[in-house]
CSV table of C-alpha atoms and ligand atoms in Angstrom, one decimal:
chain,number,residue,atom,x,y,z
A,13,MET,CA,84.3,16.8,243.3
A,14,LYS,CA,84.9,14.4,246.5
A,15,ALA,CA,85.7,16.1,249.7
A,16,ILE,CA,86.4,14.7,253.5
A,17,ALA,CA,84.9,17.6,256.0
A,18,VAL,CA,83.7,17.5,259.5
A,19,ARG,CA,80.4,19.3,260.2
A,20,ARG,CA,79.6,21.6,262.8
A,21,GLU,CA,78.9,19.8,266.1
A,22,THR,CA,79.8,16.4,264.9
A,23,THR,CA,83.1,14.5,265.6
A,24,ASP,CA,82.8,11.9,262.5
A,25,PRO,CA,84.3,13.0,259.0
A,26,VAL,CA,82.0,12.1,256.2
A,27,VAL,CA,82.6,12.8,252.5
A,28,ILE,CA,80.8,15.4,250.6
A,29,GLU,CA,80.2,16.8,247.1
A,30,LYS,CA,82.0,20.6,246.5
A,31,PRO,CA,82.3,22.2,243.2
A,32,ARG,CA,86.0,21.9,241.7
A,33,PRO,CA,87.4,24.9,242.8
A,34,GLU,CA,88.3,28.2,239.7
A,35,PRO,CA,91.8,29.4,240.5
A,36,SER,CA,92.2,33.3,240.9
A,37,ALA,CA,94.9,35.2,239.0
A,38,GLY,CA,98.1,34.0,240.6
A,39,GLU,CA,96.5,30.7,241.7
A,40,ALA,CA,97.3,27.4,239.9
A,41,LEU,CA,94.7,24.6,240.2
A,42,VAL,CA,96.6,21.2,241.6
A,43,ARG,CA,95.1,17.4,242.0
A,44,THR,CA,95.4,15.9,244.8
A,45,LEU,CA,97.1,12.8,244.8
A,46,ARG,CA,97.2,11.9,249.0
A,47,VAL,CA,97.0,14.0,251.7
A,48,GLY,CA,98.3,12.3,255.4
A,49,VAL,CA,97.0,12.4,258.8
A,50,ASP,CA,98.5,13.4,261.8
A,51,GLY,CA,97.5,13.9,265.9
A,52,THR,CA,96.5,17.5,264.9
A,53,ASP,CA,93.8,15.9,262.3
A,54,HIS,CA,92.4,14.1,265.3
A,55,GLU,CA,92.2,17.2,267.7
A,56,VAL,CA,90.9,19.0,265.3
A,57,ILE,CA,87.9,16.7,264.6
A,58,ALA,CA,87.7,16.1,268.4
A,59,GLY,CA,86.7,19.7,268.3
A,60,GLY,CA,89.9,20.5,270.4
A,61,HIS,CA,91.8,22.7,268.2
A,62,GLY,CA,91.1,25.1,265.5
A,63,GLY,CA,87.9,26.1,263.9
A,64,PHE,CA,85.4,26.3,260.9
A,65,PRO,CA,85.8,28.6,258.0
A,66,ASP,CA,83.3,31.9,258.9
A,67,GLY,CA,80.1,31.4,257.5
A,68,GLU,CA,80.2,27.6,256.6
A,69,ASP,CA,78.6,24.8,258.3
A,70,HIS,CA,82.0,22.1,257.8
A,71,LEU,CA,85.7,22.5,257.5
A,72,VAL,CA,87.4,20.1,254.6
A,73,LEU,CA,90.2,18.6,256.5
A,74,GLY,CA,93.7,17.7,255.7
A,75,HIS,CA,96.8,19.9,256.2
A,76,GLU,CA,99.8,17.5,254.7
A,77,ALA,CA,99.0,17.5,250.7
A,78,VAL,CA,100.8,16.6,247.8
A,79,GLY,CA,99.6,16.9,244.1
A,80,ILE,CA,100.3,17.4,240.6
A,81,VAL,CA,99.5,20.9,239.0
A,82,GLU,CA,96.6,20.5,236.4
A,83,ASP,CA,96.4,23.9,235.6
A,84,PRO,CA,99.1,26.8,236.1
A,85,ASN,CA,97.1,29.2,235.1
A,86,GLY,CA,99.8,31.7,234.3
A,87,THR,CA,102.2,30.7,237.4
A,88,GLY,CA,105.6,29.6,236.9
A,89,PHE,CA,104.7,25.8,237.2
A,90,GLU,CA,104.5,23.5,234.7
A,91,VAL,CA,101.4,20.7,233.8
A,92,GLY,CA,102.7,17.9,235.5
A,93,ASP,CA,104.5,19.5,238.4
A,94,ALA,CA,104.6,18.0,242.0
A,95,VAL,CA,103.7,20.1,244.1
A,96,VAL,CA,103.3,20.3,248.0
A,97,PRO,CA,101.1,23.4,249.7
A,98,THR,CA,101.9,25.3,252.8
A,99,VAL,CA,99.4,25.5,255.5
A,100,ARG,CA,99.1,28.9,257.1
A,101,ARG,CA,97.0,31.5,254.2
A,102,PRO,CA,96.6,35.6,255.3
A,103,PRO,CA,92.9,35.7,256.6
A,104,ASN,CA,92.2,39.2,254.7
A,105,GLY,CA,94.4,39.8,251.8
A,106,THR,CA,97.9,40.0,253.3
A,107,ASN,CA,100.4,41.1,256.6
A,108,GLU,CA,103.8,41.6,257.4
A,109,TYR,CA,104.4,37.9,258.8
A,110,PHE,CA,103.2,37.1,255.0
A,111,GLU,CA,105.5,39.4,253.1
A,112,ARG,CA,108.0,38.4,254.9
A,113,GLY,CA,107.9,35.4,253.9
A,114,GLU,CA,107.5,33.9,258.1
A,115,PRO,CA,103.9,33.1,257.7
A,116,ASP,CA,104.9,30.7,260.7
A,117,MET,CA,106.0,33.5,262.9
A,118,ALA,CA,102.4,35.1,262.7
A,119,PRO,CA,100.4,35.3,266.1
A,120,ASP,CA,96.9,34.3,266.2
A,121,GLY,CA,94.1,36.5,264.2
A,122,MET,CA,97.0,36.8,261.7
A,123,TYR,CA,96.6,33.6,259.9
A,124,HIS,CA,94.3,30.8,258.5
A,125,GLU,CA,95.7,27.3,258.8
A,126,ARG,CA,93.9,25.1,255.5
A,127,GLY,CA,92.3,22.0,256.9
A,128,ILE,CA,92.9,23.4,260.8
A,129,VAL,CA,91.5,26.9,261.3
A,130,GLY,CA,89.5,29.2,259.1
A,131,ALA,CA,89.8,27.8,256.0
A,132,HIS,CA,89.3,24.7,254.1
A,133,GLY,CA,92.2,21.8,253.9
A,134,TYR,CA,93.4,19.5,251.3
A,135,MET,CA,91.2,16.7,251.4
A,136,ALA,CA,89.8,17.0,248.3
A,137,GLU,CA,90.0,15.7,244.6
A,138,TYR,CA,91.7,19.3,243.7
A,139,PHE,CA,92.6,22.5,245.2
A,140,THR,CA,94.0,26.2,244.4
A,141,SER,CA,96.9,27.7,246.0
A,142,PRO,CA,98.6,31.1,245.5
A,143,ALA,CA,101.7,29.9,243.6
A,144,GLU,CA,104.2,31.4,246.7
A,145,HIS,CA,102.6,28.8,248.6
A,146,LEU,CA,103.3,25.8,246.7
A,147,VAL,CA,106.9,24.1,247.1
A,148,ARG,CA,107.7,22.2,244.0
A,149,ILE,CA,109.1,18.8,245.3
A,150,PRO,CA,110.8,15.9,242.7
A,151,ASP,CA,108.8,14.0,241.1
A,152,HIS,CA,110.6,10.8,242.5
A,153,GLN,CA,109.0,12.2,246.1
A,154,ALA,CA,105.5,13.0,244.7
A,155,PRO,CA,104.1,9.1,246.6
A,156,PHE,CA,105.8,10.2,250.0
A,157,GLY,CA,105.2,13.9,249.2
A,158,PHE,CA,102.3,14.3,251.9
A,159,LEU,CA,105.8,13.6,254.8
A,160,VAL,CA,107.2,17.2,253.5
A,161,GLU,CA,105.2,19.3,255.6
A,162,PRO,CA,105.3,17.2,258.9
A,163,ILE,CA,109.7,16.8,258.3
A,164,SER,CA,109.0,20.5,258.0
A,165,ILE,CA,107.7,21.0,260.9
A,166,THR,CA,110.7,19.5,262.4
A,167,GLU,CA,112.9,21.5,260.4
A,168,LYS,CA,111.9,24.7,261.9
A,169,ALA,CA,111.8,23.4,265.6
A,170,PHE,CA,115.8,22.2,265.0
A,171,GLU,CA,116.5,25.7,263.7
A,172,VAL,CA,114.9,27.3,266.6
A,173,ALA,CA,116.0,25.1,269.0
A,174,TYR,CA,119.6,25.2,267.7
A,175,ALA,CA,119.5,29.1,267.1
A,176,SER,CA,118.9,29.4,271.4
A,177,ARG,CA,122.1,27.5,271.7
A,178,SER,CA,124.1,29.5,269.1
A,179,SER,CA,125.7,31.8,271.3
A,180,PHE,CA,128.5,29.4,272.6
A,181,GLU,CA,130.2,26.2,271.6
A,182,TRP,CA,127.4,23.6,272.3
A,183,ARG,CA,128.3,20.0,271.4
A,184,PRO,CA,124.9,18.1,272.2
A,185,GLU,CA,125.7,14.1,272.2
A,186,THR,CA,122.6,12.7,273.3
A,187,ALA,CA,118.8,13.6,272.5
A,188,LEU,CA,115.5,12.4,273.6
A,189,VAL,CA,112.4,12.0,271.7
A,190,LEU,CA,109.0,12.4,273.8
A,191,GLY,CA,106.5,10.7,271.5
A,192,ASN,CA,106.1,7.4,269.1
A,193,GLY,CA,103.7,9.2,266.7
A,194,SER,CA,104.5,9.9,263.4
A,195,LEU,CA,106.1,13.1,264.4
A,196,GLY,CA,108.3,11.9,267.1
A,197,LEU,CA,109.2,9.2,264.6
A,198,LEU,CA,109.7,11.2,261.9
A,199,THR,CA,112.0,13.7,264.1
A,200,LEU,CA,113.7,11.0,265.6
A,201,ALA,CA,115.1,9.4,261.9
A,202,MET,CA,115.9,13.3,261.6
A,203,LEU,CA,118.5,13.4,264.2
A,204,ASP,CA,122.0,13.1,262.6
A,205,GLU,CA,125.4,11.7,263.3
A,206,THR,CA,125.7,14.9,265.6
A,207,TYR,CA,124.1,12.8,268.6
A,208,ASP,CA,126.0,9.5,269.3
A,209,ARG,CA,122.7,8.4,271.6
A,210,VAL,CA,118.9,8.7,270.8
A,211,TYR,CA,116.2,7.8,273.0
A,212,CYS,CA,112.1,7.8,272.5
A,213,LEU,CA,109.8,7.8,275.2
A,214,GLY,CA,106.7,6.2,274.5
A,215,ARG,CA,103.9,4.0,276.9
A,216,ARG,CA,103.5,0.6,274.9
A,217,ASP,CA,104.4,-2.8,275.4
A,218,ARG,CA,106.4,-4.7,273.2
A,219,PRO,CA,105.9,-5.7,270.2
A,220,ASP,CA,104.8,-2.7,269.0
A,221,PRO,CA,105.6,-1.5,265.7
A,222,THR,CA,106.9,2.2,266.6
A,223,ILE,CA,109.3,0.0,269.3
A,224,ASP,CA,110.3,-1.5,266.1
A,225,ILE,CA,111.3,1.3,264.3
A,226,MET,CA,113.0,2.9,267.3
A,227,ASP,CA,115.4,-0.3,267.7
A,228,GLU,CA,115.8,-0.4,263.7
A,229,LEU,CA,117.2,3.5,263.8
A,230,GLY,CA,119.4,2.7,267.0
A,231,ALA,CA,117.2,4.7,269.7
A,232,THR,CA,116.9,3.5,272.8
A,233,TYR,CA,113.1,2.7,273.8
A,234,VAL,CA,112.1,4.7,277.4
A,235,ASP,CA,109.2,3.5,278.8
A,236,SER,CA,107.0,6.5,280.6
A,237,ARG,CA,105.4,4.6,282.8
A,238,GLN,CA,108.5,2.7,284.1
A,239,THR,CA,110.6,6.1,284.0
A,240,PRO,CA,108.7,9.3,284.3
A,241,VAL,CA,110.1,12.3,282.2
A,242,ASP,CA,112.1,14.2,285.1
A,243,GLU,CA,113.4,11.0,285.8
A,244,VAL,CA,114.6,9.8,282.7
A,245,GLY,CA,118.4,11.5,282.5
A,246,ALA,CA,119.1,9.9,286.2
A,247,ALA,CA,117.8,6.5,285.2
A,248,PHE,CA,119.6,6.4,281.5
A,249,GLU,CA,122.1,9.7,280.9
A,250,PRO,CA,121.2,13.5,280.9
A,251,MET,CA,120.0,14.8,277.6
A,252,ASP,CA,121.4,17.9,275.3
A,253,PHE,CA,118.3,17.7,273.7
A,254,VAL,CA,114.7,17.2,274.2
A,255,PHE,CA,111.8,17.1,271.6
A,256,GLU,CA,108.3,16.9,273.1
A,257,ALA,CA,105.8,15.3,270.7
A,258,THR,CA,103.5,13.9,272.9
A,259,GLY,CA,101.3,16.9,273.5
A,260,TYR,CA,100.9,15.7,277.3
A,261,ALA,CA,101.6,19.3,279.1
A,262,PRO,CA,103.4,18.1,282.1
A,263,HIS,CA,106.5,16.5,279.8
A,264,GLY,CA,107.7,20.1,278.9
A,265,VAL,CA,108.7,20.9,282.6
A,266,GLN,CA,109.3,17.3,283.4
A,267,ALA,CA,111.7,17.4,280.7
A,268,VAL,CA,113.9,20.1,282.4
A,269,HIS,CA,115.0,17.6,285.2
A,270,THR,CA,116.3,15.3,282.6
A,271,LEU,CA,117.9,18.1,280.4
A,272,ALA,CA,121.6,18.4,280.6
A,273,PRO,CA,123.3,21.5,281.4
A,274,ASN,CA,123.5,24.1,278.5
A,275,GLY,CA,120.8,21.4,277.0
A,276,VAL,CA,117.3,22.8,275.4
A,277,ILE,CA,113.8,21.3,274.9
A,278,ALA,CA,112.1,22.2,272.2
A,279,LEU,CA,107.6,22.2,272.6
A,280,LEU,CA,105.6,21.0,269.4
A,281,GLY,CA,102.7,19.6,271.6
A,282,VAL,CA,99.4,21.8,271.5
A,283,PRO,CA,97.8,20.7,274.9
A,284,GLY,CA,94.4,22.1,276.1
A,285,SER,CA,94.3,23.5,280.1
A,286,THR,CA,96.6,20.9,282.2
A,287,ASP,CA,96.1,21.1,285.8
A,288,TYR,CA,99.2,19.5,287.0
A,289,GLU,CA,101.5,20.4,290.7
A,290,PHE,CA,104.8,21.2,289.8
A,291,ASP,CA,107.9,22.8,292.0
A,292,VAL,CA,108.5,25.7,289.6
A,293,GLY,CA,111.3,27.1,291.5
A,294,ALA,CA,113.4,23.9,291.4
A,295,MET,CA,112.3,24.1,287.5
A,296,HIS,CA,113.0,27.9,287.4
A,297,GLY,CA,116.6,27.5,289.2
A,298,GLU,CA,117.5,24.5,286.7
A,299,LEU,CA,116.8,26.4,283.8
A,300,VAL,CA,119.0,29.8,285.0
A,301,LEU,CA,122.0,28.4,287.2
A,302,HIS,CA,122.6,25.5,284.2
A,303,ASN,CA,121.6,28.0,280.9
A,304,LYS,CA,119.1,25.5,279.9
A,305,ALA,CA,116.2,26.5,277.4
A,306,ILE,CA,113.0,25.7,276.6
A,307,VAL,CA,111.4,26.5,273.3
A,308,GLY,CA,108.2,26.7,271.6
A,309,SER,CA,108.0,26.0,267.4
A,310,VAL,CA,104.9,25.9,265.6
A,311,ASN,CA,103.8,25.6,261.9
A,312,SER,CA,107.0,26.0,259.0
A,313,ASN,CA,107.5,28.4,256.1
A,314,ALA,CA,108.1,27.6,252.5
A,315,GLY,CA,112.4,27.3,253.5
A,316,HIS,CA,111.5,24.7,255.9
A,317,PHE,CA,109.7,23.1,253.1
A,318,GLU,CA,112.3,23.0,250.8
A,319,ALA,CA,114.9,21.9,253.7
A,320,ALA,CA,112.1,19.0,254.1
A,321,THR,CA,112.3,17.8,250.2
A,322,ASP,CA,116.1,17.1,251.1
A,323,THR,CA,115.3,15.2,254.2
A,324,LEU,CA,113.0,13.2,252.8
A,325,ASP,CA,115.5,12.0,250.4
A,326,SER,CA,117.9,11.1,253.1
A,327,LEU,CA,115.3,8.8,255.3
A,328,PRO,CA,116.1,5.3,254.3
A,329,ALA,CA,112.7,3.5,252.1
A,330,TRP,CA,112.6,1.0,255.2
A,331,LEU,CA,111.4,3.6,257.1
A,332,LEU,CA,108.8,5.2,255.3
A,333,ASP,CA,107.3,2.0,254.0
A,334,ASP,CA,107.2,0.9,258.0
A,335,LEU,CA,106.1,4.8,259.4
A,336,VAL,CA,103.5,4.6,256.5
A,337,THR,CA,100.7,2.0,257.9
A,338,GLY,CA,98.3,2.5,255.1
A,339,ILE,CA,96.9,4.6,252.3
A,340,TYR,CA,93.1,4.4,251.5
A,341,PRO,CA,91.0,5.2,248.6
A,342,VAL,CA,88.5,8.1,249.4
A,343,ASP,CA,85.4,5.2,249.7
A,344,ASP,CA,87.3,3.4,252.2
A,345,PHE,CA,88.8,6.9,253.9
A,346,ARG,CA,87.5,5.7,257.4
A,347,LYS,CA,90.5,3.8,258.0
A,348,ALA,CA,93.0,6.9,257.7
A,349,PHE,CA,91.4,8.3,260.7
A,350,VAL,CA,91.7,4.8,262.7
A,351,ASP,CA,94.0,5.7,265.9
A,352,ASP,CA,94.7,2.6,267.7
A,353,ASN,CA,98.0,0.9,268.2
A,354,THR,CA,98.6,-0.9,264.6
A,355,VAL,CA,98.7,2.6,263.2
A,356,ILE,CA,101.2,5.1,262.9
A,357,LYS,CA,100.7,7.3,259.4
A,358,THR,CA,98.0,7.0,257.1
A,359,ALA,CA,97.1,8.9,254.4
A,360,VAL,CA,94.0,9.7,252.1
A,361,GLU,CA,94.7,9.0,248.3
A,362,PHE,CA,92.2,11.1,245.6
A,363,SER,CA,94.3,10.2,242.4
A,364,ALA,CA,96.8,7.9,241.3
A,365,TYR,CA,100.7,9.3,240.7
A,366,GLU,CA,101.4,8.4,237.1
A,367,GLU,CA,104.9,9.3,236.3
A,368,ARG,CA,105.3,11.4,233.0
B,414,LIG,P1,100.1,11.1,267.9
B,414,LIG,O1,100.2,10.4,267.0
B,414,LIG,O2,98.7,11.5,268.8
B,414,LIG,O3,101.0,11.0,269.0
B,414,LIG,C1,101.3,11.2,270.5
B,414,LIG,C2,102.0,10.3,270.8
B,414,LIG,O4,102.5,10.6,272.0
B,414,LIG,C3,101.4,9.1,270.6
B,414,LIG,O5,102.2,8.2,270.1
B,414,LIG,C4,101.2,8.5,272.3
B,414,LIG,O6,101.2,7.3,272.3
B,414,LIG,C5,102.3,9.3,272.8
B,414,LIG,N1,102.3,9.8,274.0
B,414,LIG,C6,100.9,10.5,274.4
B,414,LIG,N2,101.1,10.7,275.9
B,414,LIG,C7,102.3,9.7,276.2
B,414,LIG,C8,102.8,9.9,277.6
B,414,LIG,N3,102.1,10.2,279.1
B,414,LIG,N4,103.8,9.0,277.6
B,414,LIG,C9,104.2,8.4,276.7
B,414,LIG,N5,103.8,8.7,275.4
B,414,LIG,C10,102.6,9.5,275.3
B,414,LIG,O7,100.7,12.8,267.4
B,414,LIG,P2,101.6,13.4,266.1
B,414,LIG,O8,101.0,13.3,265.0
B,414,LIG,O9,102.7,12.4,266.2
B,414,LIG,O10,102.2,14.6,266.6
B,414,LIG,C11,102.4,15.0,268.0
B,414,LIG,C12,102.3,16.3,268.7
B,414,LIG,O11,102.5,17.4,268.3
B,414,LIG,C13,100.4,16.6,268.8
B,414,LIG,O12,100.8,17.1,269.8
B,414,LIG,C14,100.4,17.3,267.6
B,414,LIG,O13,99.3,18.2,268.0
B,414,LIG,C15,101.4,18.2,267.4
B,414,LIG,N6,102.2,19.1,266.4
B,414,LIG,C16,102.2,20.0,266.7
B,414,LIG,C17,103.0,20.7,265.5
B,414,LIG,C18,103.4,21.9,265.8
B,414,LIG,O14,103.8,22.5,264.8
B,414,LIG,N7,103.8,22.4,266.9
B,414,LIG,C19,102.9,20.0,264.1
B,414,LIG,C20,102.6,19.2,264.2
B,414,LIG,C21,102.0,18.1,265.3
B,414,LIG,P3,100.4,6.3,272.6
B,414,LIG,O15,99.7,6.1,271.0
B,414,LIG,O16,100.5,5.0,272.9
B,414,LIG,O17,98.8,6.6,273.1
B,415,LIG,C1,100.6,21.5,261.5
B,415,LIG,C2,101.5,22.9,261.3
B,415,LIG,C3,100.0,23.6,262.4
B,415,LIG,C4,100.2,22.9,263.6
B,415,LIG,C5,99.1,23.9,264.9
B,415,LIG,C6,100.3,21.2,263.1
B,415,LIG,O1,99.8,19.6,263.0
B,415,LIG,O2,101.5,20.4,260.6
B,415,LIG,O3,101.3,23.6,259.9
B,415,LIG,O4,100.6,25.4,262.4
B,415,LIG,O5,99.4,21.7,263.8
B,415,LIG,O6,97.6,23.9,264.4
B,416,LIG,ZN1,100.1,18.7,261.3
């Protein structure tokens, strides 16, 4: 079968041939439909994040997959079920985090991430997975099912951030999303009617397809070249909730000065080492004297995937059409890895979805 992989010492994905995997006991065989690409994939390909499986000279890419069960192999699935796999797998058998159904909380060394670190991903014509790491989705979601994983990332981050505000009566009205990539825009769309006013930060000139989506969602565009993150609160209004999805490390601390009293910042980006001169005393004082919180959030578990399928159904069709700027067959896979201002979300299609 064909797979898309990056080889050691290279930064250019290639199509390779691999044997079709055989499901072990407890695993199902899945025919891959589509696999999405996000900022993390670009970081993995560039060598800035993740790592190769032990003893392998390549890493099959892809962690945002949707597929159709081809061989249930005695699991509870039926042939033809549409499924989305979770990302993390235990490196040696199992461990307490996986046993609790909370692999997203496992520390380094206690997980692999398929397509990212230590385990091959889903960019192949077929993959196998233990049944407990496959989430059934309604058939009608199969074409856009590759969005379930990124939506699940935000489900978890919302849960973690809101939990940090659960000890008092928190009534957020304003939210700011930092970043107009696919994660930022999906998150912007997921901010519900709790928020009266929502903002999204980028660094682009109009006309731009991401700013068009912000306009359509009723959000206010904030250009970081004109309004640095620590000045957004003063220039627009203080934000009760800030969701960082730029991967630009200074944003996380700058946002403290734009956050309203009692507000919370969720950090999602995975930046490398970054030197940045900053008044940490002022930041520390702000956090303490105004009961502000900063939380980090990574990955998601099956419960977040289930919540994400409900959310996917609630998103307007126009948003999915505008967000997904290209779906490419394996033979044309390079287009899915183009990273310029015309691209928001892409996917590689391994097989076509046929309604049953
Ligand atoms: P992406 O497509 O690379 O999006 C990042 C966006 O941030 C881009 O649109 C970029 O704008 C914008 N940006 C970067 N620096 C900026 C600045 N200084 N001012 C204004 N805008 C800036 O990535 P993504 O897939 O949406 O993911 C976002 C981040 O979340 C990445 O760092 C990714 O690794 C991380 N992530 C984390 C998790 C998790 O579990 N924690 C899950 C998924 C993704 P331009 O395109 O104009 O440069
Ligand atoms: C993936 C997560 C993963 C994170 C860190 C994200 O892009 O969606 O599942 O935990 O990267 O590797
Ligand atoms: Zn991702």
